[in-house]
Amino acid sequence: SWRRINGLDAAALFTVGTQSSPDNYDSGNIDAVITATGERRVVLAGAAMARYCGDGHQLFTKGGSLYSIGFDPDRLTTSGESVQVAAAIARDPSTGAAQFACASDGTLAYVPATSLSDMRQLFWADESGHMESVKLPPGPYQEARISPDGRYAVMLGGTSLNGDVWVLEFAS
């Protein structure tokens, strides 16, 4: 069932950005909502992309790094000091999304950040699954959408605050 969100049975953890910094979630909060009542509360300030892995610890990102902090899933509270788990993790600070996952047995998987982490190569896939590279250099492309007639793609090049909208016309 989808009740088990972010490793919790009775609550969902999520990132909340700030109006003063809409393009950077490092100053955001981790909030929880109790699914049975709708009650919402702040769990951790100055963090993004929380995951509870079932071992009494919550993982989260801040400033490009991955951290762990003690977490009580029944009270939805943190305890102790946070500890850095990985110094550089692939992420998109403009959305708060980070490339990691954890399992209840403590297994952690993550994508290390590199200078190419947010560079994406675009591909066109036809109905049969054949893929062809789009003739653009790799770049920080996001939120790509295809027009209903399939002739155009529109995408954001860069972050949501500082990016440019690109329109690409495909050959007919």
mmCIF file of N, CA and C in Angstrom, residues 8 13 29-32 41-47 50-52 56-60 67-83:
data_model
loop_
_atom_site.group_PDB
_atom_site.id
_atom_site.type_symbol
_atom_site.label_atom_id
_atom_site.label_comp_id
_atom_site.label_asym_id
_atom_site.label_seq_id
_atom_site.Cartn_x
_atom_site.Cartn_y
_atom_site.Cartn_z
ATOM 1 N N LEU A 8 7.646 5.689 6.723
ATOM 2 C CA LEU A 8 6.740 5.806 7.863
ATOM 3 C C LEU A 8 5.378 5.232 7.519
ATOM 4 N N LEU A 13 6.712 12.551 5.380
ATOM 5 C CA LEU A 13 7.716 13.612 5.488
ATOM 6 C C LEU A 13 7.833 14.301 4.138
ATOM 7 N N ASN A 29 12.358 23.544 5.318
ATOM 8 C CA ASN A 29 12.069 22.707 6.475
ATOM 9 C C ASN A 29 11.633 21.332 6.024
ATOM 10 N N ILE A 30 11.836 20.359 6.901
ATOM 11 C CA ILE A 30 11.231 19.050 6.747
ATOM 12 C C ILE A 30 9.992 19.071 7.634
ATOM 13 N N ASP A 31 8.843 18.901 7.035
ATOM 14 C CA ASP A 31 7.585 18.842 7.771
ATOM 15 C C ASP A 31 7.042 17.421 7.705
ATOM 16 N N ALA A 32 6.151 17.132 8.644
ATOM 17 C CA ALA A 32 5.436 15.855 8.640
ATOM 18 C C ALA A 32 3.954 16.155 8.689
ATOM 19 N N ARG A 41 3.370 19.358 11.166
ATOM 20 C CA ARG A 41 4.337 19.963 12.076
ATOM 21 C C ARG A 41 5.738 19.968 11.462
ATOM 22 N N VAL A 42 6.553 20.934 11.908
ATOM 23 C CA VAL A 42 7.950 21.013 11.478
ATOM 24 C C VAL A 42 8.742 19.957 12.240
ATOM 25 N N VAL A 43 9.526 19.162 11.494
ATOM 26 C CA VAL A 43 10.358 18.124 12.088
ATOM 27 C C VAL A 43 11.810 18.581 12.170
ATOM 28 N N LEU A 44 12.296 19.274 11.123
ATOM 29 C CA LEU A 44 13.693 19.690 11.070
ATOM 30 C C LEU A 44 13.807 20.946 10.216
ATOM 31 N N ALA A 45 14.452 21.973 10.743
ATOM 32 C CA ALA A 45 14.639 23.234 10.008
ATOM 33 C C ALA A 45 15.972 23.219 9.262
ATOM 34 N N GLY A 46 16.018 23.916 8.123
ATOM 35 C CA GLY A 46 17.252 24.050 7.349
ATOM 36 C C GLY A 46 17.684 22.770 6.674
ATOM 37 N N ALA A 47 16.735 22.046 6.095
ATOM 38 C CA ALA A 47 17.053 20.758 5.489
ATOM 39 C C ALA A 47 16.096 20.485 4.328
ATOM 40 N N ALA A 50 13.963 14.554 3.151
ATOM 41 C CA ALA A 50 14.099 13.604 4.255
ATOM 42 C C ALA A 50 13.608 12.216 3.881
ATOM 43 N N ARG A 51 14.269 11.212 4.451
ATOM 44 C CA ARG A 51 13.852 9.820 4.336
ATOM 45 C C ARG A 51 14.065 9.168 5.697
ATOM 46 N N TYR A 52 13.079 8.412 6.141
ATOM 47 C CA TYR A 52 13.241 7.598 7.347
ATOM 48 C C TYR A 52 13.463 6.173 6.891
ATOM 49 N N GLY A 56 15.695 4.253 13.294
ATOM 50 C CA GLY A 56 15.814 5.305 14.305
ATOM 51 C C GLY A 56 16.587 6.515 13.826
ATOM 52 N N HIS A 57 16.829 6.590 12.517
ATOM 53 C CA HIS A 57 17.540 7.733 11.950
ATOM 54 C C HIS A 57 16.816 8.255 10.723
ATOM 55 N N GLN A 58 16.882 9.550 10.561
ATOM 56 C CA GLN A 58 16.319 10.213 9.394
ATOM 57 C C GLN A 58 17.483 10.734 8.565
ATOM 58 N N LEU A 59 17.463 10.481 7.271
ATOM 59 C CA LEU A 59 18.457 11.043 6.358
ATOM 60 C C LEU A 59 17.873 12.295 5.730
ATOM 61 N N PHE A 60 18.739 13.289 5.455
ATOM 62 C CA PHE A 60 18.300 14.523 4.813
ATOM 63 C C PHE A 60 19.497 15.171 4.132
ATOM 64 N N TYR A 67 23.065 13.888 5.340
ATOM 65 C CA TYR A 67 23.226 13.803 6.794
ATOM 66 C C TYR A 67 22.260 12.795 7.384
ATOM 67 N N SER A 68 22.585 12.355 8.594
ATOM 68 C CA SER A 68 21.715 11.486 9.377
ATOM 69 C C SER A 68 21.516 12.131 10.744
ATOM 70 N N ILE A 69 20.306 11.998 11.311
ATOM 71 C CA ILE A 69 20.001 12.497 12.643
ATOM 72 C C ILE A 69 19.043 11.511 13.304
ATOM 73 N N GLY A 70 19.136 11.391 14.626
ATOM 74 C CA GLY A 70 18.214 10.524 15.348
ATOM 75 C C GLY A 70 16.776 10.961 15.118
ATOM 76 N N PHE A 71 15.881 9.987 14.986
ATOM 77 C CA PHE A 71 14.482 10.303 14.675
ATOM 78 C C PHE A 71 13.560 9.308 15.357
ATOM 79 N N ASP A 72 12.556 9.827 16.036
ATOM 80 C CA ASP A 72 11.515 9.002 16.659
ATOM 81 C C ASP A 72 10.297 9.030 15.737
ATOM 82 N N PRO A 73 9.992 7.920 15.071
ATOM 83 C CA PRO A 73 8.890 7.915 14.107
ATOM 84 C C PRO A 73 7.505 7.997 14.751
ATOM 85 N N ASP A 74 7.402 7.694 16.024
ATOM 86 C CA ASP A 74 6.109 7.796 16.702
ATOM 87 C C ASP A 74 5.814 9.233 17.124
ATOM 88 N N ARG A 75 6.827 9.923 17.624
ATOM 89 C CA ARG A 75 6.658 11.317 18.052
ATOM 90 C C ARG A 75 6.956 12.313 16.938
ATOM 91 N N LEU A 76 7.566 11.834 15.858
ATOM 92 C CA LEU A 76 7.970 12.691 14.729
ATOM 93 C C LEU A 76 8.904 13.799 15.197
ATOM 94 N N THR A 77 9.911 13.406 15.988
ATOM 95 C CA THR A 77 10.890 14.359 16.510
ATOM 96 C C THR A 77 12.303 13.858 16.239
ATOM 97 N N THR A 78 13.227 14.810 16.084
ATOM 98 C CA THR A 78 14.636 14.472 15.920
ATOM 99 C C THR A 78 15.335 14.598 17.270
ATOM 100 N N SER A 79 16.518 13.968 17.369
ATOM 101 C CA SER A 79 17.311 14.058 18.594
ATOM 102 C C SER A 79 18.792 13.966 18.264
ATOM 103 N N GLY A 80 19.602 14.605 19.097
ATOM 104 C CA GLY A 80 21.045 14.562 18.904
ATOM 105 C C GLY A 80 21.520 15.491 17.810
ATOM 106 N N GLU A 81 22.785 15.371 17.507
ATOM 107 C CA GLU A 81 23.416 16.171 16.457
ATOM 108 C C GLU A 81 23.410 15.400 15.145
ATOM 109 N N SER A 82 23.276 16.116 14.043
ATOM 110 C CA SER A 82 23.336 15.455 12.739
ATOM 111 C C SER A 82 24.779 15.070 12.421
ATOM 112 N N VAL A 83 24.926 13.997 11.650
ATOM 113 C CA VAL A 83 26.229 13.470 11.248
ATOM 114 C C VAL A 83 26.253 13.384 9.729
#
